Coordinates of C-alpha atoms in Angstrom, one line a residue:
M1 CA -23.2 -2.3 4.9
R2 CA -19.8 -3.8 5.5
Y3 CA -19.5 -4.4 1.8
V4 CA -20.3 -0.8 1.1
V5 CA -17.5 0.1 3.5
L6 CA -15.2 -2.3 1.6
A7 CA -16.1 -0.6 -1.7
L8 CA -15.4 2.8 -0.2
V9 CA -12.0 1.7 1.0
F10 CA -11.3 0.0 -2.4
V11 CA -11.9 3.3 -4.2
N12 CA -9.8 5.2 -1.7
I13 CA -6.9 3.0 -2.4
V14 CA -7.3 3.2 -6.2
I15 CA -7.1 7.0 -5.9
N16 CA -4.3 6.8 -3.3
Y17 CA -2.0 4.8 -5.6
M18 CA -3.0 6.7 -8.7
D19 CA -1.6 9.8 -7.0
R20 CA 1.5 7.9 -5.9
T21 CA 2.3 6.6 -9.4
N22 CA 1.3 9.6 -11.6
V23 CA 4.8 11.1 -11.1
S24 CA 6.4 7.9 -12.5
I25 CA 4.3 8.2 -15.6
A26 CA 5.1 11.9 -16.0
M27 CA 8.8 11.5 -15.1
P28 CA 10.4 10.6 -18.6
E29 CA 9.0 13.8 -20.1
L30 CA 9.1 15.9 -16.9
A31 CA 12.8 15.0 -16.4
K32 CA 13.6 16.1 -19.9
E33 CA 11.8 19.4 -19.4
L34 CA 13.4 20.1 -15.9
N35 CA 16.8 18.5 -16.8
L36 CA 16.7 16.0 -13.9
T37 CA 19.5 13.5 -13.4
T38 CA 18.7 9.8 -12.5
V39 CA 19.8 10.6 -8.9
E40 CA 17.5 13.6 -8.8
Q41 CA 14.7 11.4 -10.2
G42 CA 15.4 8.9 -7.4
L43 CA 15.1 11.6 -4.8
I44 CA 11.8 12.8 -6.3
F45 CA 10.5 9.2 -6.3
S46 CA 11.6 8.7 -2.7
A47 CA 10.5 12.1 -1.3
F48 CA 7.0 10.8 -0.7
G49 CA 8.4 8.2 1.6
W50 CA 10.5 10.5 3.8
I51 CA 7.7 12.3 5.5
Y52 CA 5.3 9.4 5.0
A53 CA 7.5 7.2 7.0
A54 CA 8.2 9.8 9.7
M55 CA 4.4 10.4 10.1
Q56 CA 3.4 6.8 10.6
V57 CA 3.5 6.7 14.3
P58 CA 1.9 10.2 14.8
G59 CA -0.6 9.2 12.2
G60 CA -1.4 6.0 14.1
L61 CA -1.9 8.0 17.3
L62 CA -4.2 10.5 15.6
L63 CA -6.1 7.6 14.0
D64 CA -6.7 6.0 17.4
K65 CA -7.9 9.3 18.8
F66 CA -10.1 10.6 16.0
G67 CA -11.1 7.5 14.0
S68 CA -11.1 6.6 10.3
R69 CA -13.9 8.9 9.1
I70 CA -12.3 12.3 10.0
M71 CA -8.7 11.3 9.5
Y72 CA -9.3 9.8 6.0
F73 CA -11.2 12.9 4.9
I74 CA -8.4 15.2 5.9
S75 CA -5.8 12.9 4.4
L76 CA -7.6 12.3 1.0
F77 CA -8.4 16.0 0.5
G78 CA -4.9 17.1 1.5
W79 CA -2.9 14.7 -0.7
S80 CA -5.2 15.4 -3.7
L81 CA -4.6 19.2 -3.3
M82 CA -0.8 18.5 -3.3
T83 CA -1.3 16.5 -6.4
L84 CA -3.2 19.3 -8.1
F85 CA -0.5 21.8 -7.2
Q86 CA 2.2 19.6 -8.9
S87 CA 0.7 20.8 -12.2
S88 CA 2.3 24.2 -11.7
I89 CA 5.8 23.3 -10.8
T90 CA 8.8 24.8 -12.6
G91 CA 11.8 23.2 -10.9
F92 CA 13.2 20.3 -8.8
A93 CA 12.7 22.0 -5.4
Q94 CA 9.0 22.7 -6.0
L95 CA 8.3 19.1 -7.1
L96 CA 10.3 17.7 -4.2
G97 CA 8.3 19.8 -1.7
L98 CA 5.0 18.8 -3.1
R99 CA 5.9 15.1 -3.1
L100 CA 6.7 15.6 0.6
G101 CA 3.3 17.1 1.0
V102 CA 1.6 14.1 -0.7
G103 CA 3.5 11.8 1.7
F104 CA 2.5 13.8 4.7
F105 CA -1.2 13.6 4.0
E106 CA -1.2 10.0 2.9
S107 CA 0.5 8.8 6.1
P108 CA -2.6 7.7 8.0
V109 CA -4.1 5.8 5.0
M110 CA -3.1 2.2 5.4
P111 CA -3.6 2.0 9.2
A112 CA -7.0 3.7 8.6
N113 CA -7.9 1.0 6.0
N114 CA -7.0 -1.7 8.5
R115 CA -8.9 -0.1 11.3
A116 CA -12.0 0.3 9.2
I117 CA -12.0 -3.4 8.1
S118 CA -11.2 -4.6 11.7
Y119 CA -14.2 -2.7 12.9
W120 CA -16.6 -3.8 10.2
F121 CA -15.6 -7.4 9.4
P122 CA -15.7 -10.6 11.5
E123 CA -12.4 -12.4 11.8
N124 CA -13.3 -15.3 9.4
E125 CA -14.0 -12.7 6.6
R126 CA -11.2 -10.4 7.4
G127 CA -8.5 -12.1 5.2
T128 CA -10.7 -11.9 2.2
A129 CA -11.7 -8.3 2.9
I130 CA -8.1 -7.3 3.3
G131 CA -7.2 -9.2 0.1
I132 CA -9.9 -7.3 -1.8
Y133 CA -9.0 -3.9 -0.6
S134 CA -5.3 -4.7 -1.0
S135 CA -6.0 -5.7 -4.6
A136 CA -7.2 -2.2 -5.3
Q137 CA -3.6 -0.9 -5.6
F138 CA -3.0 -3.5 -8.4
L139 CA -6.3 -3.7 -10.2
G140 CA -6.8 0.1 -10.0
L141 CA -3.4 0.7 -11.5
A142 CA -3.8 -2.0 -14.1
F143 CA -6.9 -0.4 -15.5
S144 CA -5.8 3.2 -14.8
M145 CA -2.3 2.9 -16.3
P146 CA -3.5 3.0 -20.0
I147 CA -5.9 5.8 -19.1
L148 CA -3.3 7.8 -17.2
Y149 CA -0.9 7.4 -20.1
A150 CA -3.6 8.5 -22.5
I151 CA -4.3 11.6 -20.4
H152 CA -0.5 12.3 -20.3
N153 CA -0.2 11.8 -24.1
S154 CA -3.2 14.1 -24.9
I155 CA -2.8 17.0 -22.4
G156 CA 0.7 16.5 -21.0
W157 CA 2.1 15.8 -17.6
R158 CA 0.7 19.0 -16.1
G159 CA -2.8 18.0 -17.2
L160 CA -2.3 14.5 -15.7
F161 CA -1.7 16.1 -12.2
I162 CA -4.8 18.3 -12.6
V163 CA -7.1 15.4 -13.5
T164 CA -5.9 13.1 -10.8
G165 CA -6.0 15.9 -8.1
V166 CA -9.6 16.9 -8.9
I167 CA -10.8 13.3 -8.7
G168 CA -9.4 12.9 -5.2
I169 CA -10.8 16.1 -3.9
A170 CA -14.3 15.2 -5.1
W171 CA -14.1 11.7 -3.6
A172 CA -13.0 13.0 -0.2
F173 CA -16.5 14.4 0.4
V174 CA -18.1 11.1 -0.7
W175 CA -16.1 9.3 2.0
Y176 CA -17.1 11.7 4.7
I177 CA -20.8 11.6 3.9
V178 CA -21.1 7.8 3.7
Y179 CA -18.6 6.3 6.2
S180 CA -18.8 5.9 9.9
D181 CA -17.9 3.2 12.5
P182 CA -20.5 0.4 12.9
Q183 CA -22.2 1.6 16.1
K184 CA -22.5 5.2 14.7
N185 CA -23.7 4.2 11.2
K186 CA -27.3 4.9 10.4
W187 CA -27.6 2.4 7.5
V188 CA -26.4 -0.7 9.2
S189 CA -29.0 -3.2 10.5
Q190 CA -29.0 -4.6 14.0
Q191 CA -28.7 -8.1 12.5
E192 CA -25.5 -7.2 10.8
L193 CA -24.1 -5.5 13.9
D194 CA -24.8 -8.6 15.9
Y195 CA -23.2 -10.8 13.2
I196 CA -19.9 -8.8 12.9
K197 CA -19.7 -8.4 16.7
A198 CA -20.1 -12.2 17.3
G199 CA -17.5 -12.9 14.6
G200 CA -14.8 -10.8 16.4
A201 CA -15.1 -7.4 14.9
I202 CA -13.7 -4.8 17.2
F203 CA -16.2 -2.7 19.1
E204 CA -15.2 0.4 21.0
E205 CA -16.8 -0.5 24.3
E206 CA -14.8 -3.8 24.4
L207 CA -11.5 -2.1 24.6
P208 CA -10.3 -2.1 28.3
D209 CA -10.7 1.2 30.1
E210 CA -7.7 0.5 32.4
Q211 CA -5.3 0.5 29.4
P212 CA -5.6 3.9 27.6
K213 CA -5.4 3.9 23.8
A214 CA -2.9 5.8 21.7
K215 CA -0.2 6.4 24.3
V216 CA 3.5 5.8 23.7
T217 CA 4.5 4.2 27.0
K218 CA 7.3 1.8 27.9
E219 CA 4.8 -0.9 28.5
N220 CA 3.1 -0.3 25.2
L221 CA 6.4 -0.2 23.3
K222 CA 7.3 -3.6 24.7
K223 CA 4.0 -5.0 23.3
L224 CA 4.7 -3.4 19.9
F225 CA 8.2 -4.7 19.5
T226 CA 7.9 -8.4 20.3
K227 CA 9.9 -10.8 18.2
K228 CA 6.9 -11.8 16.1
L229 CA 5.9 -8.2 15.4
I230 CA 9.6 -7.3 14.5
G231 CA 9.4 -10.2 12.0
I232 CA 6.4 -8.8 10.2
Y233 CA 7.9 -5.3 10.3
L234 CA 11.0 -6.7 8.4
G235 CA 8.7 -8.6 6.1
Q236 CA 6.7 -5.5 5.3
F237 CA 9.9 -3.6 4.3
A238 CA 10.7 -6.4 1.8
I239 CA 7.3 -6.8 0.3
S240 CA 7.0 -3.0 -0.1
G241 CA 10.4 -2.9 -1.7
T242 CA 9.2 -4.8 -4.8
F243 CA 6.1 -2.7 -5.0
W244 CA 8.0 0.6 -4.9
F245 CA 10.2 -0.5 -7.8
F246 CA 7.0 -1.0 -9.9
L247 CA 5.5 2.2 -8.6
T248 CA 8.5 4.4 -9.4
W249 CA 11.1 3.1 -11.8
F250 CA 9.2 0.5 -13.8
P251 CA 7.9 2.9 -16.5
S252 CA 11.4 4.3 -16.9
Y253 CA 12.8 0.8 -17.0
L254 CA 10.6 -0.2 -19.9
T255 CA 11.1 3.0 -21.9
E256 CA 14.8 3.7 -21.3
E257 CA 16.3 0.3 -20.6
K258 CA 14.2 -1.8 -23.0
G259 CA 13.3 0.9 -25.5
M260 CA 9.5 0.6 -25.5
S261 CA 7.3 3.5 -26.6
L262 CA 5.1 5.4 -24.2
T263 CA 2.0 4.1 -25.9
S264 CA 3.0 0.4 -25.7
T265 CA 4.3 1.0 -22.1
G266 CA 0.9 2.1 -21.0
F267 CA -0.7 -1.2 -22.0
L268 CA 2.3 -3.6 -21.3
S269 CA 2.9 -2.1 -17.8
S270 CA -0.7 -2.9 -16.8
V271 CA -0.1 -6.7 -17.2
P272 CA 2.1 -7.1 -14.1
Y273 CA -0.5 -5.2 -12.1
L274 CA -3.2 -7.6 -13.3
A275 CA -1.0 -10.5 -12.3
A276 CA -0.5 -8.9 -8.8
F277 CA -4.3 -8.5 -8.5
V278 CA -4.8 -12.1 -9.2
G279 CA -2.2 -13.0 -6.6
V280 CA -3.7 -10.9 -3.8
I281 CA -7.3 -12.1 -4.5
L282 CA -6.0 -15.7 -4.5
A283 CA -4.1 -15.1 -1.3
G284 CA -7.0 -13.7 0.7
Y285 CA -9.5 -16.4 -0.5
L286 CA -7.0 -19.2 0.1
S287 CA -6.0 -18.0 3.5
D288 CA -9.6 -17.7 4.7
H289 CA -10.5 -21.0 3.1
L290 CA -7.6 -22.9 4.9
T291 CA -8.6 -21.2 8.2
K292 CA -12.2 -22.4 7.8
K293 CA -11.0 -25.9 7.0
G294 CA -9.1 -26.1 10.3
F295 CA -5.6 -25.4 9.2
S296 CA -3.4 -23.5 11.8
K297 CA -3.2 -19.8 11.6
S298 CA 0.5 -20.0 10.8
M299 CA -0.1 -22.3 7.8
A300 CA -3.1 -20.5 6.5
R301 CA -1.8 -17.0 6.7
K302 CA 2.0 -17.5 6.1
I303 CA 2.1 -19.8 3.1
P304 CA 0.8 -17.2 0.6
V305 CA 3.2 -14.6 1.9
I306 CA 6.4 -16.8 1.9
T307 CA 5.5 -18.2 -1.5
G308 CA 4.9 -14.8 -2.9
L309 CA 8.2 -13.4 -1.7
L310 CA 10.1 -16.3 -3.3
L311 CA 8.2 -15.9 -6.6
T312 CA 9.5 -12.3 -6.6
L313 CA 13.0 -13.7 -7.4
F314 CA 11.8 -14.2 -11.0
I315 CA 12.3 -10.5 -11.5
M316 CA 16.0 -11.2 -12.3
G317 CA 14.9 -13.2 -15.4
A318 CA 14.3 -9.9 -17.2
N319 CA 18.1 -9.3 -17.1
Y320 CA 18.6 -12.1 -19.6
T321 CA 16.2 -11.1 -22.4
N322 CA 15.3 -8.1 -24.6
N323 CA 12.0 -9.8 -25.8
P324 CA 9.3 -7.4 -24.5
Y325 CA 6.9 -10.3 -23.9
L326 CA 9.4 -12.3 -21.9
I327 CA 10.3 -9.2 -19.9
I328 CA 6.6 -8.6 -19.1
G329 CA 6.3 -12.4 -18.3
F330 CA 9.1 -12.3 -15.7
M331 CA 7.8 -9.1 -14.3
S332 CA 4.3 -10.5 -14.1
I333 CA 5.5 -13.6 -12.2
A334 CA 7.4 -11.4 -9.7
F335 CA 4.5 -9.0 -9.2
F336 CA 2.0 -11.9 -8.9
G337 CA 4.2 -13.0 -6.0
N338 CA 4.2 -9.6 -4.6
G339 CA 0.4 -9.6 -4.7
L340 CA 0.3 -13.0 -3.1
A341 CA 2.3 -11.6 -0.2
T342 CA 0.3 -8.4 0.3
I343 CA -2.3 -9.7 2.7
T344 CA 0.2 -9.0 5.5
W345 CA -2.1 -6.5 7.3
V346 CA -3.9 -9.5 8.7
F347 CA -0.8 -10.2 10.8
V348 CA -1.2 -6.8 12.6
T349 CA -4.7 -7.7 13.7
L350 CA -3.6 -11.2 14.8
L351 CA -0.4 -10.2 16.7
A352 CA -1.0 -6.6 18.0
P353 CA -3.0 -5.7 21.1
N354 CA -6.5 -4.5 20.1
Q355 CA -6.2 -1.2 21.9
L356 CA -3.0 -0.4 20.0
L357 CA -4.1 -1.4 16.5
G358 CA -3.7 2.1 15.1
L359 CA -0.2 2.5 16.6
A360 CA 0.9 -1.0 15.6
G361 CA -0.4 -0.4 12.1
G362 CA 1.5 2.9 12.0
I363 CA 4.8 1.1 12.9
F364 CA 4.1 -1.7 10.5
N365 CA 3.4 0.8 7.7
L366 CA 6.4 2.8 8.7
C367 CA 8.6 -0.2 7.9
G368 CA 6.9 -0.5 4.5
A369 CA 7.3 3.3 4.0
L370 CA 11.0 3.1 4.7
S371 CA 11.3 1.0 1.5
S372 CA 9.7 3.9 -0.4
I373 CA 12.8 5.9 0.7
V374 CA 15.5 3.3 0.3
I375 CA 14.5 1.5 -2.9
P376 CA 14.0 4.5 -5.3
I377 CA 17.2 6.2 -4.1
V378 CA 19.4 3.1 -4.3
I379 CA 18.0 2.2 -7.7
G380 CA 18.7 5.8 -8.8
F381 CA 22.4 5.3 -8.0
L382 CA 22.5 1.7 -9.5
V383 CA 21.1 2.9 -12.8
A384 CA 23.2 6.1 -13.1
G385 CA 25.4 4.2 -15.6
G386 CA 22.3 3.4 -17.7
N387 CA 21.9 -0.3 -16.7
F388 CA 19.1 -1.7 -14.6
S389 CA 20.6 -5.2 -14.1
Y390 CA 21.9 -4.6 -10.6
A391 CA 18.7 -2.9 -9.6
L392 CA 16.7 -6.0 -10.3
V393 CA 19.1 -8.2 -8.4
F394 CA 18.8 -5.7 -5.5
V395 CA 15.0 -6.0 -5.5
A396 CA 15.3 -9.8 -5.5
I397 CA 17.7 -9.9 -2.5
I398 CA 15.4 -7.7 -0.5
A399 CA 12.5 -10.1 -1.2
L400 CA 14.6 -13.1 -0.1
I401 CA 15.4 -11.4 3.2
G402 CA 11.6 -10.9 3.7
A403 CA 10.9 -14.6 3.1
C404 CA 13.5 -15.6 5.7
S405 CA 12.0 -13.2 8.2
Y406 CA 8.6 -14.8 8.0
I407 CA 10.1 -18.3 8.1
F408 CA 12.6 -17.9 10.9
V409 CA 11.6 -14.8 12.9
V410 CA 7.7 -14.7 12.9
G411 CA 7.2 -18.4 13.6
N412 CA 3.8 -19.4 15.0
L413 CA 1.1 -16.7 14.9
E414 CA 0.2 -16.5 18.5
K415 CA 0.2 -13.2 20.4
E416 CA 3.1 -12.9 22.8
A417 CA 2.6 -11.9 26.4

């Protein structure tokens, strides 16, 4: 049953990121129709992140209170409805408001994913499980990009929003019917329950009664802002920074900076996502394999992340060529590195108190969400003159800062008192 849960989470994330990136596919044509400047485009790309970031802590509190089943249903249904409504926009303000709505409803998603996996998987399988569900954002987009471009090219950007919105609304009901936490699930066997519990999966009755969940107190805040947790928060901003470049400005970069057609962009833009998929699957497997072989947690968990952040620096290579295959090659190495570094949710489980996983996940995801605000807006200003060179350097610098955070700030992966 835990693999069924993993499959559900995987599909959730595919739909989630499809609805985050559909606006970037629509943007070249949409911007012409609505006469949007690059600065306005940057604001549209970042609008999702404004309220998404602001709602991370409240979303974490609600998740700890109501659980993954109910919160995910509300979230999935809500953001899909906002996506559907984007098909009827006629101006900048309407699109901005609906992107804010998407961000609002998506805010509990990543902590909910982490919570579901922490409840269903023993610790020695958790890295692989996180790697698999994290890969959904890359694999799903790799295969959906050509399809989304085909939909866009055949029925327009409004039709693109209609199709992606309807898919999400339908899947919300599938999630609600099938998912529940292990002890409430009618399909899980007692043998599997015993196995995941013995392996360190989180069970509700094991959370200490004397330390209430989901409360923002001075004592809990101290536990959520230790040096090590601050280090992974900084790292998450850096890792998400690269991802948000690909999720927002990458299609415009290929069509406007490098002069590729929309048809070729649909296929070529999928290659870096496939590379990132390979990276995240390799990271999860390698991390768990090293753990089982007796390597320290620090070595097993941190090496893929640091290596991946450093590989992201290859993104600057695209500044020195106009060959489309070399451009995609440099971008694929950089995004492979980003995928390699994307198993960072395992650090939340390792370093945060069990009774505060939802809230810690909310803060962690908040830091990643802040990059969804900063990166698109800064790039919008950097490319206002029509050149993406400084934008790629900016993305590389952020990745380097993230690598330094994991090396010098996080240190050994032991929970601090």
